[in-house]
Each structure stands twice: as structure tokens, then as C-alpha cells.
Coordinates of C-alpha atoms and ligand atoms in Angstrom, one line a residue:
M27 CA 58.9 63.4 -86.9
K28 CA 61.1 61.0 -85.0
K29 CA 59.8 61.4 -81.5
I30 CA 56.2 62.0 -80.2
L31 CA 55.1 62.8 -76.7
V32 CA 51.6 61.4 -75.8
A33 CA 50.0 63.8 -73.4
N34 CA 47.5 61.3 -72.1
R35 CA 47.0 58.1 -70.3
G36 CA 45.1 54.8 -70.4
E37 CA 43.8 53.2 -73.6
I38 CA 44.2 56.2 -75.8
A39 CA 47.9 56.7 -74.9
M40 CA 48.4 53.0 -75.8
R41 CA 46.4 53.4 -79.0
V42 CA 48.5 56.4 -80.2
M43 CA 51.9 54.8 -79.2
R44 CA 51.1 51.6 -81.1
T45 CA 50.8 53.5 -84.4
C46 CA 53.9 55.5 -83.6
R47 CA 55.8 52.3 -83.2
E48 CA 54.5 51.0 -86.5
M49 CA 55.7 54.2 -88.1
G50 CA 59.1 53.9 -86.5
I51 CA 58.5 56.9 -84.3
K52 CA 59.9 56.9 -80.7
T53 CA 57.4 57.7 -77.9
V54 CA 57.5 59.6 -74.7
A55 CA 54.9 58.9 -72.0
V56 CA 54.0 61.3 -69.3
Y57 CA 52.2 60.0 -66.2
S58 CA 51.0 60.8 -62.7
E59 CA 52.0 59.1 -59.5
A60 CA 48.8 57.0 -59.7
D61 CA 49.9 55.6 -63.1
R62 CA 53.6 54.7 -62.3
N63 CA 52.9 51.0 -63.3
A64 CA 50.5 51.7 -66.0
P65 CA 51.0 49.9 -69.4
H66 CA 51.4 53.2 -71.3
V67 CA 54.4 54.1 -69.1
R68 CA 56.1 50.7 -69.8
Y69 CA 55.2 50.7 -73.5
A70 CA 56.8 54.1 -74.2
D71 CA 60.5 54.5 -75.1
E72 CA 60.8 57.1 -72.4
A73 CA 58.5 58.2 -69.5
V74 CA 58.4 61.2 -67.3
C75 CA 56.4 61.6 -64.1
L76 CA 54.4 64.9 -64.0
G77 CA 53.3 64.9 -60.4
P78 CA 50.5 63.8 -58.0
P79 CA 47.5 61.9 -59.3
A80 CA 45.0 64.7 -59.6
S81 CA 44.6 65.8 -63.2
N82 CA 45.3 69.4 -62.5
Q83 CA 48.6 68.4 -60.9
S84 CA 49.6 66.1 -63.7
Y85 CA 47.9 65.5 -67.1
L86 CA 46.6 69.1 -67.3
L87 CA 50.0 70.7 -66.6
G88 CA 50.5 72.0 -70.2
E89 CA 53.7 74.0 -69.5
K90 CA 55.3 71.2 -67.7
I91 CA 54.5 68.8 -70.5
I92 CA 56.0 71.2 -73.0
A93 CA 59.1 71.6 -70.9
V94 CA 59.5 67.8 -70.8
A95 CA 59.0 67.6 -74.6
K96 CA 61.7 70.3 -75.2
E97 CA 64.1 68.6 -72.8
L98 CA 63.7 65.2 -74.6
G99 CA 63.9 66.5 -78.1
V100 CA 60.3 65.7 -78.9
E101 CA 59.0 66.9 -82.3
G102 CA 55.3 66.3 -81.9
I103 CA 52.7 66.2 -79.1
H104 CA 49.6 64.1 -79.4
P105 CA 46.9 65.1 -76.9
G106 CA 44.6 62.2 -77.2
Y107 CA 41.0 63.0 -76.0
G108 CA 40.0 64.9 -72.9
F109 CA 42.7 66.6 -70.8
L110 CA 44.4 69.2 -73.0
S111 CA 43.1 68.0 -76.4
E112 CA 40.7 70.9 -76.9
N113 CA 42.6 73.6 -75.2
A114 CA 43.5 76.3 -77.8
T115 CA 46.0 77.9 -75.4
F116 CA 47.9 74.7 -75.0
A117 CA 47.9 74.1 -78.8
K118 CA 49.4 77.6 -79.3
Q119 CA 52.0 77.1 -76.6
V120 CA 53.1 73.8 -78.1
T121 CA 53.5 75.5 -81.5
D122 CA 55.3 78.5 -80.0
A123 CA 57.8 76.1 -78.4
G124 CA 58.7 74.9 -81.9
I125 CA 56.8 71.6 -81.4
T126 CA 54.1 70.2 -83.7
F127 CA 50.7 70.0 -82.1
I128 CA 49.1 66.9 -83.6
G129 CA 45.7 68.4 -84.1
P130 CA 43.9 71.5 -85.5
K131 CA 45.2 75.0 -85.3
P132 CA 44.2 77.1 -82.2
H133 CA 41.7 79.2 -84.0
A134 CA 39.7 76.2 -85.2
I135 CA 39.7 74.8 -81.6
E136 CA 38.6 78.2 -80.3
M137 CA 35.9 78.7 -82.9
M138 CA 34.3 75.2 -82.4
G139 CA 34.7 75.6 -78.6
S140 CA 32.3 78.5 -78.8
K141 CA 29.0 76.9 -79.8
L142 CA 27.7 80.4 -80.8
A143 CA 30.7 81.2 -83.0
A144 CA 30.3 77.7 -84.6
K145 CA 26.6 78.3 -85.2
E146 CA 27.2 81.7 -86.7
A147 CA 29.8 80.4 -89.1
A148 CA 27.6 77.4 -90.0
K149 CA 24.6 79.7 -90.7
A150 CA 26.7 81.9 -92.9
N151 CA 27.6 78.8 -95.0
D152 CA 24.0 77.4 -95.3
I153 CA 24.7 74.5 -92.9
P154 CA 21.3 73.3 -91.5
L155 CA 20.8 74.3 -87.9
V156 CA 18.1 73.4 -85.3
P157 CA 15.7 76.4 -85.3
G158 CA 16.7 78.8 -82.6
T159 CA 18.9 81.8 -81.9
E160 CA 22.4 82.3 -83.2
E161 CA 23.3 85.0 -80.7
A162 CA 23.6 85.1 -77.0
I163 CA 20.4 85.9 -75.3
E164 CA 19.9 87.6 -72.0
D165 CA 16.7 89.6 -72.2
P166 CA 13.9 87.4 -70.7
E167 CA 11.2 89.2 -72.8
L168 CA 13.1 88.5 -76.1
A169 CA 13.7 84.9 -75.0
K170 CA 10.0 84.5 -74.4
K171 CA 9.1 85.9 -77.8
I172 CA 11.6 83.6 -79.6
A173 CA 10.6 80.6 -77.6
L174 CA 6.9 81.1 -78.4
E175 CA 7.8 81.5 -82.1
I176 CA 9.8 78.2 -82.3
G177 CA 7.4 76.4 -79.9
F178 CA 8.0 74.4 -76.7
P179 CA 9.8 72.4 -75.5
I180 CA 12.9 74.4 -76.0
L181 CA 16.5 73.9 -75.0
I182 CA 18.7 76.5 -73.4
K183 CA 22.4 75.7 -74.2
A184 CA 25.6 77.4 -72.9
S185 CA 27.8 78.7 -75.6
A186 CA 30.9 77.4 -73.8
G187 CA 29.2 74.1 -73.1
G188 CA 29.0 71.1 -75.4
G189 CA 28.7 67.4 -75.2
G190 CA 25.5 67.9 -73.3
K191 CA 27.1 70.1 -70.6
G192 CA 25.1 73.3 -69.7
M193 CA 21.9 72.2 -71.4
R194 CA 18.4 72.8 -69.9
V195 CA 15.1 71.7 -71.3
V196 CA 12.2 74.1 -70.8
E197 CA 8.7 72.5 -71.2
K198 CA 6.5 75.5 -70.9
V199 CA 6.6 79.3 -71.0
E200 CA 5.9 79.7 -67.3
E201 CA 9.3 78.1 -66.5
L202 CA 11.3 80.1 -69.0
D203 CA 12.3 83.1 -66.8
E204 CA 13.6 80.9 -64.0
Q205 CA 15.4 78.4 -66.2
M206 CA 17.1 81.2 -68.2
E207 CA 18.4 82.8 -65.0
R208 CA 19.7 79.5 -63.8
A209 CA 21.3 78.6 -67.1
I210 CA 23.1 81.9 -67.3
S211 CA 24.5 81.7 -63.7
E212 CA 25.4 78.0 -64.1
A213 CA 27.2 78.7 -67.4
Q214 CA 29.0 81.7 -65.7
S215 CA 30.3 79.6 -62.8
A216 CA 31.0 76.4 -64.8
F217 CA 32.7 78.0 -67.9
G218 CA 33.4 81.6 -66.9
D219 CA 31.1 82.6 -69.8
G220 CA 27.4 83.2 -69.2
S221 CA 26.3 83.3 -72.8
V222 CA 23.4 81.0 -73.6
F223 CA 21.2 80.5 -76.6
I224 CA 17.9 78.9 -77.3
E225 CA 17.0 76.0 -79.7
K226 CA 14.0 74.0 -80.4
Y227 CA 14.2 70.8 -78.4
V228 CA 14.2 67.8 -80.8
T229 CA 12.7 65.2 -78.5
S230 CA 13.6 61.9 -80.2
P231 CA 16.6 62.4 -82.5
R232 CA 19.4 60.1 -83.4
H233 CA 22.9 61.3 -82.7
I234 CA 25.0 60.8 -85.8
E235 CA 28.5 62.1 -86.3
I236 CA 30.7 62.3 -89.3
Q237 CA 34.5 61.6 -89.1
V238 CA 36.6 64.1 -91.2
L239 CA 40.2 64.4 -92.1
A240 CA 41.7 67.6 -93.4
D241 CA 45.3 68.2 -94.5
T242 CA 47.3 71.4 -94.5
H243 CA 46.9 71.7 -98.4
G244 CA 43.1 72.3 -98.3
N245 CA 42.0 68.7 -98.9
V246 CA 39.1 67.5 -96.8
I247 CA 37.5 64.1 -96.8
H248 CA 34.9 62.4 -94.6
L249 CA 35.0 58.8 -93.4
F250 CA 31.3 58.2 -93.1
E251 CA 29.2 58.2 -90.0
R252 CA 29.0 56.8 -86.5
E253 CA 25.7 56.2 -84.8
C254 CA 26.0 57.3 -81.2
S255 CA 22.4 57.4 -80.0
I256 CA 22.9 54.8 -77.2
Q257 CA 23.9 57.1 -74.4
R258 CA 23.1 57.7 -70.7
R259 CA 23.4 61.2 -69.4
H260 CA 25.5 62.2 -72.4
Q261 CA 27.9 59.4 -71.9
K262 CA 28.0 57.2 -75.0
V263 CA 27.9 53.5 -74.2
V264 CA 27.4 51.7 -77.6
E265 CA 28.5 53.2 -80.9
E266 CA 28.4 51.7 -84.4
A267 CA 29.4 52.3 -88.0
P268 CA 27.6 52.6 -90.3
S269 CA 24.2 53.8 -89.0
I270 CA 21.5 51.5 -90.3
V271 CA 19.1 54.3 -91.1
L272 CA 21.3 56.4 -93.5
T273 CA 20.5 56.0 -97.2
P274 CA 23.5 56.6 -99.5
E275 CA 21.9 59.9 -100.5
L276 CA 21.6 61.1 -96.8
R277 CA 25.1 59.9 -96.1
D278 CA 26.5 61.9 -99.0
A279 CA 24.6 65.0 -97.9
M280 CA 25.7 64.8 -94.3
G281 CA 29.2 63.9 -95.4
A282 CA 29.3 66.9 -97.7
C283 CA 28.0 69.1 -94.9
A284 CA 30.6 67.9 -92.5
V285 CA 33.3 68.6 -95.0
R286 CA 32.0 72.2 -95.4
V287 CA 32.0 72.7 -91.6
A288 CA 35.7 71.6 -91.6
Q289 CA 36.5 73.9 -94.4
L290 CA 34.8 76.9 -92.9
C291 CA 37.1 76.8 -89.8
D292 CA 40.2 75.9 -91.8
Y293 CA 40.3 72.6 -90.1
V294 CA 43.5 70.5 -90.0
G295 CA 43.7 66.9 -88.8
A296 CA 41.0 64.4 -87.6
G297 CA 37.8 65.9 -86.4
T298 CA 34.1 65.0 -85.9
V299 CA 31.0 66.9 -86.9
E300 CA 28.0 66.1 -84.8
F301 CA 24.5 66.1 -86.1
L302 CA 21.0 65.4 -84.9
L303 CA 18.9 63.4 -87.2
E304 CA 15.1 63.8 -86.9
N305 CA 12.7 61.2 -88.3
N306 CA 15.6 59.5 -90.0
K307 CA 15.6 62.2 -92.6
T308 CA 16.2 65.8 -91.4
F309 CA 19.6 66.6 -90.1
Y310 CA 21.0 69.6 -88.1
F311 CA 24.5 70.5 -87.4
L312 CA 25.1 70.5 -83.6
E313 CA 28.8 71.0 -82.9
M314 CA 32.3 69.9 -84.0
N315 CA 34.7 68.0 -81.8
T316 CA 38.2 69.1 -82.6
R317 CA 39.9 65.9 -81.4
L318 CA 40.3 62.2 -82.0
Q319 CA 37.2 60.7 -80.4
V320 CA 36.9 57.7 -78.1
E321 CA 34.8 55.9 -80.7
H322 CA 37.1 56.4 -83.6
P323 CA 37.9 52.6 -83.9
V324 CA 34.5 51.7 -85.4
T325 CA 35.4 54.1 -88.3
E326 CA 38.8 52.6 -88.6
L327 CA 37.3 49.1 -89.0
I328 CA 34.7 50.0 -91.7
S329 CA 37.0 52.3 -93.6
G330 CA 40.4 50.5 -93.2
V331 CA 42.0 53.8 -92.3
D332 CA 44.3 54.2 -89.3
L333 CA 43.2 57.6 -88.1
V334 CA 46.1 58.1 -85.8
K335 CA 48.5 57.5 -88.7
Q336 CA 46.6 60.0 -90.8
Q337 CA 46.8 62.5 -87.9
I338 CA 50.6 62.1 -87.8
L339 CA 51.0 62.3 -91.6
I340 CA 48.9 65.4 -91.7
A341 CA 50.9 67.0 -88.8
R342 CA 54.0 66.3 -90.8
G343 CA 52.6 68.4 -93.6
E344 CA 51.9 65.6 -96.0
K345 CA 49.1 65.7 -98.5
L346 CA 46.2 63.3 -97.9
S347 CA 46.9 60.2 -99.9
I348 CA 43.2 59.1 -99.7
Q349 CA 40.6 60.6 -101.9
Q350 CA 36.9 60.6 -101.2
E351 CA 36.3 58.3 -104.2
D352 CA 38.8 55.7 -102.8
L353 CA 36.7 55.2 -99.7
S354 CA 33.8 52.8 -99.2
I355 CA 32.1 51.2 -96.2
Q356 CA 33.2 47.6 -95.6
G357 CA 31.3 45.5 -93.1
H358 CA 29.9 46.7 -89.8
A359 CA 31.6 47.6 -86.5
L360 CA 30.3 48.0 -82.9
E361 CA 32.0 49.5 -79.8
L362 CA 31.0 48.9 -76.2
R363 CA 32.6 51.2 -73.6
V364 CA 33.5 49.0 -70.7
Y365 CA 33.2 51.3 -67.6
A366 CA 34.0 50.4 -64.0
E367 CA 30.4 51.3 -63.1
D368 CA 27.5 49.4 -61.7
P369 CA 24.6 49.3 -64.2
V370 CA 22.3 47.8 -61.6
N371 CA 23.1 50.7 -59.2
N372 CA 22.4 53.7 -61.4
F373 CA 25.9 53.4 -63.0
L374 CA 27.7 54.5 -59.9
P375 CA 31.4 54.3 -60.2
S376 CA 32.6 50.9 -59.0
I377 CA 36.3 51.2 -58.7
G378 CA 38.5 48.5 -57.2
N379 CA 41.4 46.1 -58.1
L380 CA 41.2 44.1 -61.3
S381 CA 41.8 40.8 -59.5
T382 CA 40.7 39.0 -62.7
Y383 CA 41.2 40.6 -66.1
K384 CA 40.9 38.4 -69.1
I385 CA 40.1 39.9 -72.5
P386 CA 38.3 38.2 -75.3
K387 CA 40.2 37.2 -78.5
G388 CA 39.6 35.8 -81.9
T389 CA 38.2 36.9 -85.3
G390 CA 36.8 40.4 -85.5
V391 CA 37.5 41.3 -81.9
R392 CA 39.6 44.4 -80.9
V393 CA 40.1 45.5 -77.3
D394 CA 41.6 48.9 -76.7
D395 CA 42.5 49.1 -73.0
G396 CA 45.1 50.5 -70.7
F397 CA 44.8 48.0 -67.8
E398 CA 46.2 44.7 -66.8
E399 CA 45.2 42.0 -64.3
G400 CA 46.1 43.1 -60.7
M401 CA 45.9 46.8 -61.4
D402 CA 43.9 49.2 -59.3
I403 CA 41.4 51.4 -61.2
P404 CA 42.4 54.9 -60.1
I405 CA 39.7 57.1 -58.7
Y406 CA 41.1 60.3 -60.2
Y407 CA 40.2 59.8 -63.9
D408 CA 37.4 58.6 -66.1
P409 CA 36.3 55.1 -65.1
M410 CA 36.5 53.6 -68.6
I411 CA 38.4 50.3 -68.4
S412 CA 38.4 49.5 -72.1
K413 CA 36.6 49.7 -75.4
L414 CA 35.4 46.4 -76.7
I415 CA 35.1 46.6 -80.5
T416 CA 33.8 44.0 -82.9
Y417 CA 33.7 43.8 -86.6
G418 CA 31.6 41.6 -88.9
K419 CA 30.7 41.4 -92.5
D420 CA 27.3 42.8 -91.5
R421 CA 25.5 44.2 -88.5
Q422 CA 24.2 40.8 -87.3
E423 CA 27.6 39.3 -87.4
A424 CA 29.1 42.2 -85.5
I425 CA 26.3 41.9 -82.8
Q426 CA 26.8 38.2 -82.4
R427 CA 30.5 38.6 -82.2
M428 CA 30.0 41.3 -79.5
L429 CA 27.8 39.0 -77.4
R430 CA 30.4 36.3 -77.7
A431 CA 33.2 38.6 -76.8
I432 CA 31.3 40.0 -73.7
E433 CA 30.8 36.4 -72.5
E434 CA 34.6 35.8 -72.9
Y435 CA 35.5 39.0 -71.1
H436 CA 36.3 38.2 -67.4
I437 CA 36.6 41.0 -65.0
D438 CA 36.5 40.6 -61.2
G439 CA 37.1 43.3 -58.7
C440 CA 34.6 45.8 -59.9
E441 CA 31.2 46.0 -61.5
T442 CA 31.2 46.9 -65.2
T443 CA 28.9 47.9 -68.0
L444 CA 29.5 44.5 -69.8
P445 CA 26.1 43.1 -68.7
F446 CA 24.5 46.3 -69.8
G447 CA 26.1 45.7 -73.2
T448 CA 24.5 42.3 -73.4
Y449 CA 21.2 43.8 -72.5
V450 CA 21.4 46.5 -75.2
L451 CA 22.6 44.2 -77.9
Q452 CA 19.8 41.7 -77.3
H453 CA 17.1 44.3 -77.1
D454 CA 14.5 44.2 -80.0
A455 CA 14.8 48.0 -80.3
F456 CA 18.5 47.8 -80.8
V457 CA 18.5 44.7 -83.1
S458 CA 15.7 46.2 -85.3
G459 CA 17.4 49.6 -85.3
N460 CA 14.3 51.3 -84.1
F461 CA 15.9 53.5 -81.4
D462 CA 16.9 57.1 -80.6
T463 CA 18.7 59.0 -77.9
N464 CA 16.0 58.0 -75.4
F465 CA 16.9 54.3 -75.7
V466 CA 18.4 53.9 -72.2
K467 CA 15.6 56.0 -70.5
K468 CA 12.9 54.2 -72.4
H469 CA 14.1 50.6 -72.4
F470 CA 16.6 50.0 -69.7
D471 CA 15.3 48.6 -66.4
P472 CA 18.1 47.7 -64.0
N473 CA 15.9 44.9 -62.6
A474 CA 16.5 43.0 -65.8
L475 CA 20.2 42.7 -64.9
V476 CA 19.4 41.9 -61.3
Q477 CA 17.3 39.0 -62.4
E478 CA 20.1 37.7 -64.6
D479 CA 22.4 38.1 -61.5
D480 CA 19.9 36.1 -59.4
K481 CA 19.8 33.3 -61.9
E482 CA 23.6 33.0 -61.8
A483 CA 23.7 33.2 -58.0
E484 CA 21.0 30.5 -57.8
L485 CA 23.0 28.3 -60.1
A486 CA 26.2 28.9 -58.1
A487 CA 24.4 28.1 -54.9
K488 CA 23.1 24.8 -56.3
L489 CA 26.5 23.8 -57.5
A490 CA 28.1 24.6 -54.2
A491 CA 25.5 22.5 -52.4
Y492 CA 26.1 19.7 -54.8
L493 CA 29.8 19.9 -54.3
M494 CA 29.5 19.9 -50.5
N495 CA 27.2 16.9 -50.7
S496 CA 29.6 14.9 -52.8
N497 CA 32.3 15.8 -50.3
K498 CA 30.3 14.4 -47.5
Q499 CA 29.6 11.2 -49.4
Q500 CA 33.3 10.6 -49.8
S501 CA 33.7 10.6 -46.0
T502 CA 36.5 8.0 -46.4
A503 CA 38.7 10.5 -48.2
T504 CA 41.5 12.0 -46.3
T505 CA 41.2 15.4 -44.6
T506 CA 43.8 16.9 -46.9
Q507 CA 41.8 15.9 -50.0
N508 CA 38.7 17.4 -48.5
T509 CA 40.4 20.7 -47.7
Q510 CA 41.8 20.8 -51.2
K511 CA 38.4 20.2 -52.7
S512 CA 36.6 22.8 -50.7
K513 CA 39.4 25.3 -51.5
W514 CA 38.9 24.6 -55.1
A515 CA 35.1 25.1 -54.8
A516 CA 35.6 28.3 -52.9
R517 CA 37.9 29.7 -55.5
K518 CA 35.7 28.7 -58.3
W519 CA 32.7 30.5 -56.8
S520 CA 34.2 33.5 -55.1
Ligands
LIG660 C1 20.1 68.8 -78.7 C2 19.2 67.7 -78.6 C3 17.9 68.0 -79.0 N1 17.5 69.2 -79.4 N2 19.7 70.0 -79.2 C4 23.6 66.5 -76.6 C5 25.1 66.5 -76.7 C6 25.4 67.8 -77.4 N3 26.3 67.6 -78.4 C7 24.1 68.3 -78.0 N4 23.1 67.3 -77.6 C8 21.8 67.4 -77.9 N5 21.4 68.6 -78.4 C9 18.5 70.2 -79.5 N6 18.1 71.4 -80.0 C10 19.6 66.5 -78.2 C11 20.9 66.3 -77.8 C12 21.3 65.0 -77.4 C13 20.7 64.4 -76.3 C14 19.7 65.0 -75.5 C15 19.2 64.3 -74.4 C16 19.6 63.0 -74.1 C17 20.5 62.4 -74.9 C18 21.1 63.0 -76.0 C19 22.0 62.4 -76.8 C20 22.6 63.0 -77.8 C21 22.2 64.3 -78.1

């Protein structure tokens, strides 16, 4: 494979192209009109504009992307995450065009895209599932019977959903009829598929996922877990590897289970098997994500494996050169997703121009980003600016390094989730490891950040007053000098 087209933008496009360059593979970027000056466009060996900014007029135009690939003699297409990455039709069209899709085969994407098909296959292979139905359910009477059997609260999930989309909690039997009706009609309009199923609602689980790699020769390995319980509204904010609650035995059991899930759908490439972990001991298979995930770097840091490189080697048809026994966990890694969102204001998008953008550096710090100082954050896409990733010999070192890196990260022009990261990483529940998927709801009070802000503002005001005073005292100084001084003060505190 000598030339790869990256059908994505931002940090993940950069991430993929860096490995391509290391492997001596030429890269083709595609971009929308909003991304003309984006780093991924300049980094690539060739770049082609797809169209206007909206995703459905650019990054989602599968056929156009394939046409570009054919024209430029591209041998492989890497979809990144989001956009076309889990689109079985696109994967098939790529293959039909004689180009290698760097990812699993269409049937694996399809099977895992249907949560019901995934559960059915898992059940047939003795993979532990949350108690519930493995078939679509429509009949309200049957739903009631099952719900009473498994006990409330229950969760109604859309088969075509996933990642928390199309989920509804039902607390008591009286609400069931109405919620079922809503869930079905919502699923129908959102996904064009009204099938829903019922599960017992596990109220305080941890969200643990296992990274797998599978080659085209039937070899499957896992690269341990990522702990992703720190989320808000199904958007992960802090991820880490390893999880501090997995014993070696539990890790082996979940790893083996993830490998079986990959095997049962004939998986090829890098994938992630999601589990719920209840009481730090009972785990249930939730779903499989058939793409490279946002949080893959924490796995890379603790395993020493470049996952994108493995994806490419696998796509070339090579045998996995790593065996399960070769792998071990080295140190600890954390990732903070830096979003252009205001944590004090209910995480509302806070887009703007990155008038200051200075990234942290030094030992154990990795920043995966797709922005530069002076760039506008486009309104059309996910508002993630970067991923701040730290590595340490142990969890404490990784945490301290993250706190240091957050302090060194300077972004002006928009609000970000950086202060939220500091809040989480200093919280007793996080530090002690005593947390679950309810962490943000349970422990995050935006006022805590407002107070921090106030302290800073107060300090700034005091310093400004002090500078003005000292200016007055030097009344003999020339006007020019005064102007310069106040200009400096204004810049410093703006
Ligand atoms: C669940 C669950 C509890 N019980 N299913 C969310 C993402 C998707 N992959 C499945 N998810 C969940 N499924 C049952 N039966 C909890 C989650 C879940 C979650 C729920 C509420 C708030 C945050 C959450 C974070 C991760 C997982």
C-alpha cells in the first residue's frame, strides 16, 4: 500500500497521516470549504476539496471520496472515527472499487450496528449480557410481563442506536406503555428502524472497554481495557488505561470475552468491545464499536503498540506480529478531551477564534490536535479541539502530569473543558478510584469552576489596580512610556 486517503478531518486525520508517513506511505487529504487551511490539508501529500462545510456535502459524500481515491491512484481508505467509519455500505463500495477499506468487513459493521443482531450472536456464544430481551419487542403486554420479571428500573434501547443514542429509562410499570410508544416512534424517525428491546437498568456501573486487533488469518488479540466512566450525556471526557479496579483475573476474563465477540463476527482490524461492570466484578457485553476510537492513545501508551500501524498492516493482509503473551501493561495513561465547550454553562458549545493556542510539552505529554493558533473553530463539526494525553509510571504520576499539562495549555478565544479536567483530576472520588458512570451528575457543580474563575478575576483586578497606581506614582515619566505600560497591562490581562 503506497497511498492512503484519509476520509476524515481534524486530529484523527493528522493522527492517521503521521503513521502513514512513518511507514513511507503517501497520503491524500479530503476537506470541506471550512477546512481549507486546516493542518490535515497541509500535512497531506495531496488534498482535494469535497464541497461546502456541512458534513453531508463533504465528509459524508462516500461516492465522491471513492471517485477522488480512484483518480489519484489511492490503494487504501482510512475512515477515522465518526463520518463514514461505521457505514457498511461505504465499506462495501470502497472494496467494490478495488480499494482496501482500512477497517472490518461490511458484514461485521452491519452485525454490530444492529444491537439486537449483536446480542443474539453474543448470547449464542455464551457472552454475558444484561438481563433482558434479545428480540425486538412491540407488544406492550409482553413488555410489561418481561419488565416485571427483570424488575424496575429498566432501559428501553433502540436496536439501531448505540453510544447512548435512543435509550430510555423507565422507573415504574405505570410509565412503561407511554415510554415504549415514544421509544419506538423515536427510533423509527431517528434511525428508520423502530425495533427496540428491554434491559435491566444497571444504575451505577463502570464503563469498561477492551481494545482488540484481528488479522485476516484468524488471529485475534486484546490490548487490555480502557476505563471510560467519566462521561457527560454519553460524551466521554476523561479516559484512562488501565482501569484501577480490574484484577488480573477479571482483565483476562473480559479480554477473552472481547476476543470471542470479535471472532463471532469474523472481525478484521482494530475494534472495541464495550462492557458494563457492576460492583467491580460482574461484567456484561454491551456493544462493539467497529472503528478506531477517539480514546485509542491511552491504549497505545500502556501497550507500546501503534494501533494505526496495526490497522494498516492488517489491511495489507499481513499476519499479526504480536501475540497475546507478548503484551503487558506498562505504566498508566490518561486522556482529557479538550472541547470548545463552556463547563460553567452546561457545556454549551463555545466556538470562536483560537487567538491564543499554546500546547503543553515535556515528558509524558502527548497532544493530538488538528488546530493551530489563529484558526476558527468551525461550527459544522464536533467541537473537540484536541486530546490531551499523559503517561506516567503509575496513575499518580499520570494525574500529576495531566494537572501540570492543563496548566501549561493556553487557549484564548473560547471556553474549554480544561478547567473541568482539573476539577475531575483533583476530585477525591477520581483520585481514589471510587467512581462510576454517575460521576459528573453526582460530583460536578459548575459553581466550583465559577469560584475558581472569581479568584482569578480578583487577582487580575488587584494587579491591574497596582499597575495603574505605580503608573500614577511615576508621573514624571513621559506620556509615551505611560502609554506603552498601559498597553502592556491591557494585553497581559485581556
Ligand atoms: C446501559 C447502562 C445501564 N444498564 N445498559 C451507554 C452507552 C451505550 N453503549 C450503552 N450505555 C449504557 N447502557 C443497561 N442495561 C448504562 C450505560 C451507560 C450510561 C448510562 C447513563 C449515563 C452514563 C452512561 C455511561 C456509560 C454507559
